[in-house]
CSV table of C-alpha atoms in Angstrom, one decimal:
chain,number,residue,atom,x,y,z
P,4,MET,CA,0.0,0.0,0.0
P,5,PHE,CA,2.9,2.4,0.8
P,6,CYS,CA,4.5,1.7,-2.7
P,7,TYR,CA,1.2,2.6,-4.4
P,8,ASN,CA,0.8,5.9,-2.4
P,9,SER,CA,-2.3,4.8,-0.6
P,10,GLN,CA,-4.0,7.4,1.5
P,11,ARG,CA,-4.6,4.9,4.2
P,12,GLU,CA,-2.3,5.2,7.2
P,13,PHE,CA,-1.3,2.8,10.0
P,14,PRO,CA,-3.1,1.4,12.1
P,15,TRP,CA,-5.9,1.1,9.5
P,16,ILE,CA,-4.5,-2.2,8.2
P,17,LEU,CA,-4.8,-3.7,11.7
P,18,GLU,CA,-8.5,-2.8,11.9
P,19,VAL,CA,-9.1,-4.4,8.5
P,20,PHE,CA,-7.6,-7.8,9.4
P,21,ASN,CA,-8.4,-7.6,13.1
P,22,LEU,CA,-4.8,-7.8,14.1
P,23,LYS,CA,-3.1,-6.7,17.4
P,24,SER,CA,-0.2,-4.3,17.1
P,25,TYR,CA,1.9,-6.4,19.5
P,26,HIS,CA,1.7,-9.4,17.2
P,27,PHE,CA,2.2,-7.3,14.1
P,28,CYS,CA,5.5,-5.9,15.6
P,29,LYS,CA,6.9,-9.4,15.6
P,30,ILE,CA,6.9,-9.7,11.8
P,31,THR,CA,8.5,-6.4,10.7
P,32,GLU,CA,12.1,-7.2,11.5
P,33,PRO,CA,12.0,-10.8,10.2
P,34,LEU,CA,10.5,-9.4,7.0
P,35,ILE,CA,13.3,-6.8,6.5
P,36,ARG,CA,16.0,-9.4,7.3
P,37,ALA,CA,14.6,-12.0,4.9
P,38,GLU,CA,13.8,-9.7,2.0
P,39,LYS,CA,17.2,-8.3,1.0
P,40,GLY,CA,16.0,-6.4,-2.0
P,41,LEU,CA,13.5,-4.1,-0.2
P,42,TRP,CA,13.4,-0.5,-1.3
P,43,ARG,CA,15.0,1.7,1.2
P,44,GLU,CA,11.9,3.9,1.5
P,45,VAL,CA,9.9,0.7,2.3
P,46,ILE,CA,12.3,-0.3,5.0
P,47,LYS,CA,12.1,3.2,6.5
P,48,HIS,CA,8.3,3.0,6.4
P,49,LEU,CA,8.2,-0.3,8.2
P,50,ASN,CA,10.6,1.0,10.8
P,51,GLN,CA,8.3,4.0,11.4
P,52,ILE,CA,5.4,1.6,11.9
P,53,GLU,CA,7.4,-0.4,14.4
P,54,GLU,CA,8.2,2.7,16.3
P,55,GLN,CA,4.6,3.6,16.5
P,56,ILE,CA,3.8,0.2,17.9
P,57,LEU,CA,6.6,0.3,20.5
P,58,GLU,CA,5.8,3.8,21.7
P,59,CYS,CA,2.1,3.7,22.1
P,60,HIS,CA,0.0,1.0,20.2
P,61,ALA,CA,1.4,-2.0,22.0
P,62,TRP,CA,0.5,-0.3,25.4
P,63,LYS,CA,-3.2,0.0,24.8
P,64,ASP,CA,-5.4,-1.4,27.5
P,65,ASP,CA,-6.7,-4.2,25.2
P,66,SER,CA,-3.3,-5.1,23.9
P,67,PRO,CA,-2.2,-8.8,24.4
P,68,LEU,CA,1.1,-7.5,25.8
P,69,TRP,CA,-0.5,-7.2,29.2
P,70,ASP,CA,-1.6,-10.9,29.1
P,71,VAL,CA,2.0,-11.8,28.2
P,72,ILE,CA,3.4,-9.8,31.1
P,73,SER,CA,0.9,-11.4,33.6
P,74,ARG,CA,1.7,-14.9,32.4
P,75,ALA,CA,5.4,-14.4,32.2
P,76,GLN,CA,7.4,-16.5,34.7
P,77,GLN,CA,10.1,-13.8,34.8
P,78,ASN,CA,10.0,-10.2,35.7
P,79,ILE,CA,10.1,-7.3,33.3
P,80,PRO,CA,13.6,-7.4,31.9
P,81,GLN,CA,16.1,-4.7,32.6
P,82,CYS,CA,18.3,-3.2,30.0
P,83,LYS,CA,21.3,-5.2,31.0
P,84,GLU,CA,19.3,-8.4,30.6
P,85,VAL,CA,18.3,-7.9,27.0
P,86,PHE,CA,21.5,-6.3,25.5
P,87,PRO,CA,24.9,-8.0,25.2
P,88,GLN,CA,27.6,-6.8,27.5
P,89,TRP,CA,29.4,-4.8,24.8
P,90,ARG,CA,26.3,-2.7,24.1
P,91,ILE,CA,25.9,-1.3,27.6
P,92,GLU,CA,28.2,0.9,29.8
P,93,THR,CA,28.1,0.7,33.6
P,94,PHE,CA,28.4,3.8,35.8
P,95,GLN,CA,31.8,2.7,36.9
P,96,GLU,CA,33.0,2.4,33.3
P,97,SER,CA,31.6,5.9,32.5
P,98,LEU,CA,33.6,7.5,35.3
P,99,ARG,CA,36.7,5.6,34.4
P,100,ASN,CA,36.4,6.7,30.7
P,101,ASP,CA,35.9,10.3,31.8
P,102,ASP,CA,38.9,10.3,34.2
P,103,ASN,CA,41.1,8.7,31.5
P,104,GLY,CA,40.0,11.2,28.9
P,105,ASN,CA,38.6,8.5,26.7
P,106,GLY,CA,35.0,9.8,26.8
P,107,ALA,CA,33.5,12.2,24.5
P,108,ALA,CA,34.1,15.9,25.2
P,109,SER,CA,30.3,16.4,25.7
P,110,VAL,CA,30.2,14.0,28.7
P,111,ALA,CA,33.8,14.1,30.0
P,112,HIS,CA,33.5,17.8,31.1
P,113,PRO,CA,30.6,19.5,32.8
P,114,SER,CA,28.6,21.9,30.7
P,115,PRO,CA,29.0,25.7,31.4
P,116,GLY,CA,25.4,25.7,32.8
P,117,CYS,CA,26.2,23.1,35.4
P,118,SER,CA,26.1,24.4,39.0
P,119,ARG,CA,29.0,24.0,41.4
P,120,SER,CA,26.8,21.8,43.6
P,121,ASN,CA,26.3,19.5,40.7
P,122,GLN,CA,30.0,19.3,40.1
P,123,GLY,CA,30.5,18.5,43.8
P,124,HIS,CA,27.9,15.8,43.5
P,125,LEU,CA,29.9,14.2,40.7
P,126,ASP,CA,33.1,14.4,42.7
P,127,ALA,CA,31.3,12.6,45.5
P,128,ASN,CA,30.2,9.9,43.3
P,129,ARG,CA,33.8,9.4,42.0
P,130,ALA,CA,35.1,9.2,45.6
P,131,ALA,CA,32.4,6.6,46.4
P,132,LEU,CA,33.4,4.7,43.3
P,133,GLN,CA,37.0,4.5,44.4
P,134,ARG,CA,35.9,3.1,47.8
P,135,SER,CA,33.7,0.5,46.2
P,136,SER,CA,36.0,-0.3,43.3
P,137,ALA,CA,36.4,-3.9,44.5
P,138,PRO,CA,33.1,-5.7,43.9
P,139,SER,CA,32.1,-8.2,46.6
P,140,SER,CA,30.0,-10.4,44.3
P,141,PRO,CA,29.9,-11.5,40.6
P,142,GLU,CA,26.7,-9.5,40.2
P,143,ALA,CA,28.5,-6.3,41.2
P,144,SER,CA,31.3,-6.8,38.8
P,145,GLY,CA,29.0,-7.5,35.9
P,146,ASP,CA,28.3,-11.0,34.6
P,147,ASN,CA,28.8,-12.4,31.1
P,148,ARG,CA,25.5,-14.2,31.0
P,149,PRO,CA,23.9,-14.2,27.5
P,150,PRO,CA,20.9,-11.8,27.1
P,151,ARG,CA,17.4,-13.1,27.5
P,152,CYS,CA,15.9,-14.3,24.3
P,153,ASP,CA,12.2,-14.9,25.2
P,154,SER,CA,9.5,-13.0,23.4
P,155,LEU,CA,9.0,-10.5,26.1
P,156,ALA,CA,12.8,-9.8,26.3
P,157,LEU,CA,13.0,-9.3,22.5
P,158,PHE,CA,10.1,-6.8,22.7
P,159,PHE,CA,11.7,-4.8,25.5
P,160,ARG,CA,15.0,-4.9,23.7
P,161,LYS,CA,13.3,-2.9,21.0
P,162,VAL,CA,11.6,-0.6,23.5
P,163,TYR,CA,14.9,0.2,25.2
P,164,HIS,CA,16.6,0.8,21.9
P,165,LEU,CA,14.0,3.3,20.8
P,166,ALA,CA,13.9,5.0,24.2
P,167,ALA,CA,17.8,5.2,24.2
P,168,VAL,CA,17.9,6.9,20.8
P,169,ARG,CA,15.4,9.5,21.9
P,170,PHE,CA,17.0,9.9,25.3
P,171,PHE,CA,20.5,10.7,23.9
P,172,ASP,CA,18.9,13.1,21.4
P,173,MET,CA,17.0,14.9,24.2
P,174,CYS,CA,20.1,15.1,26.3
P,175,GLU,CA,22.0,16.8,23.4
P,176,ARG,CA,19.2,19.2,22.8
P,177,LEU,CA,18.7,20.1,26.4
P,178,SER,CA,22.3,21.2,26.9
P,179,ASN,CA,22.6,23.0,23.5
P,180,GLN,CA,24.7,20.2,22.0
P,181,LYS,CA,27.2,20.4,24.8
P,182,GLY,CA,26.2,17.2,26.4
P,183,ILE,CA,24.9,16.1,29.8
P,184,GLN,CA,27.3,14.5,32.2
P,185,LYS,CA,27.2,10.7,32.3
P,186,ASP,CA,26.6,10.9,36.0
P,187,ILE,CA,23.2,12.6,35.4
P,188,GLN,CA,22.5,10.5,32.3
P,189,HIS,CA,22.8,7.3,34.4
P,190,LYS,CA,20.5,8.6,37.1
P,191,ILE,CA,17.8,9.7,34.5
P,192,TRP,CA,18.1,6.4,32.7
P,193,THR,CA,17.8,4.4,36.0
P,194,CYS,CA,14.6,6.3,36.9
P,195,PHE,CA,13.2,5.6,33.4
P,196,GLU,CA,14.1,1.9,33.6
P,197,HIS,CA,12.7,1.6,37.1
P,198,SER,CA,9.4,3.0,36.0
P,199,LEU,CA,9.1,0.2,33.4
P,200,VAL,CA,10.4,-2.7,35.5
P,201,ALA,CA,8.7,-1.9,38.8
P,202,HIS,CA,5.7,0.1,37.6
P,203,ILE,CA,4.9,-1.2,34.2
P,204,ASP,CA,1.2,-0.2,34.6
P,205,LEU,CA,2.3,3.4,34.2
P,206,MET,CA,2.6,2.6,30.5
P,207,ARG,CA,-1.0,1.4,30.2
P,208,ASP,CA,-2.8,3.6,27.6
P,209,ARG,CA,0.2,6.0,27.6
P,210,HIS,CA,3.1,6.9,25.5
P,211,LEU,CA,6.7,5.9,25.9
P,212,ASP,CA,7.9,9.5,25.6
P,213,GLN,CA,5.7,10.6,28.5
P,214,LEU,CA,7.7,8.4,30.9
P,215,LEU,CA,10.9,9.5,29.3
P,216,MET,CA,10.0,13.2,29.8
P,217,CYS,CA,9.1,12.6,33.4
P,218,ALA,CA,12.4,10.8,34.0
P,219,LEU,CA,14.3,13.6,32.5
P,220,TYR,CA,12.6,16.1,34.8
P,221,VAL,CA,12.9,14.2,38.0
P,222,GLY,CA,16.6,13.3,37.1
P,223,GLY,CA,17.4,17.0,36.7
P,224,LYS,CA,15.6,17.9,39.8
P,225,VAL,CA,17.3,15.5,42.2
P,226,THR,CA,20.7,16.4,40.7
P,227,ASN,CA,20.1,20.1,40.8
P,228,PHE,CA,20.8,20.4,37.1
P,229,GLU,CA,19.2,23.7,36.2
P,230,VAL,CA,19.1,23.1,32.4
P,231,ILE,CA,16.5,20.3,32.8
P,232,ASN,CA,13.0,21.7,33.5
P,233,PHE,CA,9.6,21.0,32.0
P,234,GLU,CA,9.7,24.1,29.8
P,235,ALA,CA,13.0,23.1,28.3
P,236,ILE,CA,12.0,19.5,28.0
P,237,LEU,CA,8.8,20.4,26.1
P,238,LYS,CA,10.7,22.8,23.9
P,239,CYS,CA,13.2,20.2,22.9
P,240,TYR,CA,10.5,17.5,22.4
P,241,ARG,CA,8.7,19.8,20.0
P,242,GLU,CA,11.9,20.1,18.0
P,243,GLN,CA,12.4,16.3,18.1
P,244,SER,CA,8.8,15.4,17.3
P,245,PRO,CA,7.0,18.4,15.9
P,246,LYS,CA,3.8,16.6,15.0
P,247,LYS,CA,3.2,14.9,18.4
P,248,SER,CA,1.8,17.7,20.5
P,249,HIS,CA,-0.9,15.3,21.7
P,250,VAL,CA,1.8,13.3,23.5
P,251,TYR,CA,2.3,16.0,26.2
P,252,ARG,CA,-1.1,17.7,26.0
P,253,ARG,CA,-3.5,14.8,26.2
P,254,VAL,CA,-1.9,12.3,28.7
P,255,TYR,CA,-4.2,9.6,30.1
P,256,LEU,CA,-4.7,10.1,33.8
P,257,ARG,CA,-7.5,7.8,34.9
P,258,ARG,CA,-10.9,6.4,33.9
P,259,THR,CA,-13.9,7.9,35.8
P,260,ALA,CA,-17.6,7.4,35.1
P,261,GLY,CA,-16.8,5.4,32.0
P,262,GLN,CA,-14.7,8.2,30.4
P,263,ASP,CA,-11.0,8.8,30.1
P,264,GLU,CA,-9.7,11.8,32.0
P,265,ARG,CA,-6.8,13.4,30.2
P,266,ASP,CA,-4.5,16.4,30.8
P,267,ASP,CA,-1.0,17.6,30.1
P,268,VAL,CA,2.2,15.8,31.1
P,269,ILE,CA,2.9,18.1,34.0
P,270,ARG,CA,-0.4,17.1,35.8
P,271,PHE,CA,0.4,13.5,35.1
P,272,TYR,CA,3.8,13.9,36.7
P,273,ASN,CA,2.3,15.7,39.8
P,274,ASP,CA,-0.8,13.4,40.3
P,275,ILE,CA,0.5,10.0,39.3
P,276,TYR,CA,4.2,9.7,38.5
P,277,VAL,CA,5.5,11.3,41.7
P,278,SER,CA,3.4,9.2,44.0
P,279,ARG,CA,4.7,6.0,42.3
P,280,MET,CA,8.4,7.0,42.0
P,281,SER,CA,9.1,9.2,45.0
P,282,GLY,CA,10.5,6.4,47.2
P,283,PHE,CA,12.9,5.2,44.5
P,284,VAL,CA,14.0,8.7,43.5
P,285,LYS,CA,14.9,9.7,47.0
P,286,SER,CA,17.9,7.4,46.8
P,287,PHE,CA,19.5,9.8,44.3
P,288,CYS,CA,19.4,12.9,46.5
P,289,SER,CA,22.6,14.3,47.8
P,290,GLY,CA,21.9,13.1,51.3
P,291,GLY,CA,21.4,9.5,50.3
P,292,ARG,CA,23.6,6.6,51.3
P,293,THR,CA,27.1,6.3,49.7
P,294,ASN,CA,26.5,2.8,48.3
P,295,ASP,CA,23.3,4.0,46.5
P,296,ILE,CA,25.4,4.6,43.3
P,297,VAL,CA,25.8,0.8,42.8
P,298,CYS,CA,22.1,0.6,41.9
P,299,LEU,CA,22.6,2.8,38.9
P,300,THR,CA,21.7,0.7,35.9
P,301,PRO,CA,23.9,0.4,32.8
P,302,LEU,CA,23.4,2.9,30.0
P,303,PRO,CA,23.1,1.8,26.4
P,304,ARG,CA,26.2,2.8,24.4
P,305,ALA,CA,25.2,5.7,22.2
P,306,LYS,CA,27.4,4.7,19.3
P,307,TYR,CA,25.5,1.4,18.9
P,308,MET,CA,22.1,3.0,18.7
P,309,LEU,CA,22.2,3.8,15.0
P,310,ASN,CA,22.2,0.9,12.6
P,311,SER,CA,24.9,0.8,9.9
P,312,PRO,CA,23.7,1.3,6.3
P,313,LYS,CA,26.2,-1.3,5.1
P,314,ARG,CA,24.8,-4.6,4.1
P,315,GLN,CA,26.5,-8.0,3.5
P,316,ILE,CA,25.5,-9.3,0.0
P,317,SER,CA,25.9,-12.9,1.1
P,318,PRO,CA,26.5,-14.8,4.3
P,319,ASN,CA,29.3,-16.7,2.6
P,320,VAL,CA,31.0,-13.6,1.0
P,321,LYS,CA,32.6,-10.9,3.1
P,322,LEU,CA,31.6,-8.2,0.7
P,323,PHE,CA,29.5,-5.3,1.9
P,324,VAL,CA,27.6,-2.6,0.0
P,325,SER,CA,26.3,0.7,1.3
P,326,PRO,CA,24.1,3.4,-0.2
P,327,LEU,CA,25.8,5.7,-2.7
P,328,LYS,CA,26.0,9.3,-1.8
P,329,VAL,CA,24.9,10.6,-5.1
P,330,ASP,CA,25.1,14.3,-4.2
P,331,HIS,CA,28.9,14.2,-4.9
P,332,PHE,CA,28.6,12.5,-8.2
P,333,VAL,CA,25.7,14.2,-10.0
P,334,THR,CA,26.6,16.2,-13.0
P,335,PRO,CA,25.3,19.8,-13.2
P,336,GLU,CA,23.0,18.9,-16.1
P,337,ARG,CA,21.0,15.7,-16.3
P,338,HIS,CA,18.8,14.5,-19.0
P,339,THR,CA,16.2,11.8,-18.2
P,340,TYR,CA,14.2,9.9,-20.8
P,341,HIS,CA,11.2,7.7,-19.9
P,342,PHE,CA,10.2,5.2,-22.6
P,343,SER,CA,6.6,5.7,-23.8
P,344,GLN,CA,6.3,8.8,-21.6
P,345,SER,CA,8.9,11.4,-22.4
P,346,PRO,CA,8.5,13.6,-25.6
P,347,ALA,CA,10.8,13.1,-28.6
P,348,LYS,CA,12.6,16.4,-27.9
P,349,ASP,CA,14.1,14.8,-24.7
P,350,LEU,CA,15.7,12.0,-26.7
P,351,LEU,CA,17.0,14.6,-29.2
P,352,ARG,CA,18.6,16.5,-26.4
P,353,ILE,CA,20.4,13.4,-25.1
P,354,ASN,CA,21.6,12.6,-28.6
P,355,GLU,CA,23.0,16.2,-29.0
P,356,THR,CA,24.8,15.8,-25.7
P,357,VAL,CA,26.4,12.5,-26.8
P,358,ARG,CA,27.5,14.1,-30.2
P,359,SER,CA,29.1,17.0,-28.4
P,360,ALA,CA,31.1,14.6,-26.3
P,361,CYS,CA,32.6,13.2,-29.4
P,362,VAL,CA,34.3,16.4,-30.4
P,363,ASP,CA,35.1,17.6,-26.9
P,364,VAL,CA,38.6,18.1,-25.6
P,365,ALA,CA,40.5,14.9,-24.8
P,366,ARG,CA,39.7,13.5,-21.4
P,367,LYS,CA,41.0,10.7,-19.3
P,368,ARG,CA,40.7,7.4,-21.2
P,369,ILE,CA,37.8,5.1,-20.1
P,370,LEU,CA,38.4,1.4,-20.4
P,371,LEU,CA,35.5,-0.4,-22.2
P,372,ASP,CA,34.9,-4.0,-22.7
P,373,GLY,CA,36.9,-4.2,-25.9
P,374,ASP,CA,39.9,-2.3,-24.7
P,375,ALA,CA,43.2,-4.2,-24.0
P,376,LEU,CA,44.7,-3.8,-20.6
P,377,GLU,CA,48.3,-3.3,-21.7
P,378,ASP,CA,51.3,-1.9,-19.7
P,379,LYS,CA,52.2,0.6,-22.4
P,380,PRO,CA,50.2,3.8,-22.8
P,381,PRO,CA,47.5,3.7,-25.6
P,382,THR,CA,48.4,5.6,-28.8
P,383,LYS,CA,45.1,5.3,-30.7
P,384,LYS,CA,42.5,7.4,-28.9
P,385,HIS,CA,40.1,7.2,-31.8
P,386,VAL,CA,39.1,3.7,-30.5
P,387,LEU,CA,37.0,5.4,-27.8
P,388,TYR,CA,35.5,7.8,-30.3
P,389,GLU,CA,34.6,5.0,-32.7
P,390,LYS,CA,32.7,3.2,-29.9
P,391,ILE,CA,30.8,6.4,-29.1
P,392,GLU,CA,29.9,7.0,-32.7
P,393,ALA,CA,28.7,3.4,-33.0
P,394,PHE,CA,26.6,3.9,-30.0
P,395,VAL,CA,25.1,7.1,-31.4
P,396,ARG,CA,24.3,5.5,-34.8
P,397,GLY,CA,22.7,2.6,-33.0
P,398,ARG,CA,20.5,5.0,-31.0
P,399,GLN,CA,19.6,6.9,-34.2
P,400,ASP,CA,18.6,3.7,-36.0
P,401,THR,CA,16.2,2.9,-33.2
């Protein structure tokens, strides 16, 4: 339907075939992986549909996802349980990278807007890290267990991936592209992950970005990071998603008298989010216990959030292809001829261009199929011209 420019938009197709978005999400990635020759715009369209499912459609009240969660023998997976070890970065690794100068400039140094109290908070965390550098258990040092592969874990892997992409983008926008310290990023991400793992019902009939915005605000509040406030968050979100004003203006609150009560994200934060998360968030306050930093969950590595455009042509051949950047190779003037559609004057213009090339100044020799690959330089340049003339005559005869 997308290829034929249909006016129907997702999720219309789900209503036609009586499908649930949670089940539909399971087939998009296998389809893209199996069909190697898909048009890039089609792949982009399918990815956008999957994002819509992950951010809101799968969390509807009638979604089968809630039945899967209730029947699951395991808890809601954490980020470290669904990603391999090389795709996540622990809080201790972040501080070591910053101290060694290996981190990016945007996270290795505090931004100019950062307060002195916030800098002291980071120094306190570093001191606590040195005191607790020797883990007492394998869990503290990080294990090498393979990630969970059940259906629920695969779904949350996609959810965490999507949330991480938007999280890093929001962090960059909030600090005017100067970056937010990894110390604060870990606290914000830990709050967001805890809201999913311990309070998954907060996502019922809501949007993934709503919990992400609340986590950004509460993380900035407990760390005294002045840059992060709701006004700045909403401004950056409008830049990130300009067509999604309903996400922060019409947030589901509760159902009363058979009708849904909705309001903006600030009221959702004050009435619902704070009451559910206040106990957990207090552990991040400056007066909290020293060993509270060990509860900070790993952060997905930002450099692995974007997929590479390179594609392997065959599992047995280590040859990769990537999209051609045509902007650097397009000639100033292009002539296009569509058979059975373009007028005859377009073909005449192409022929004139080919004829003018025959009498043009000598250019670098192009090896064609009939040219001999010899060590000595060619002495008869008319071979190329003869081939071009033969091509022109063949075009004129047709």
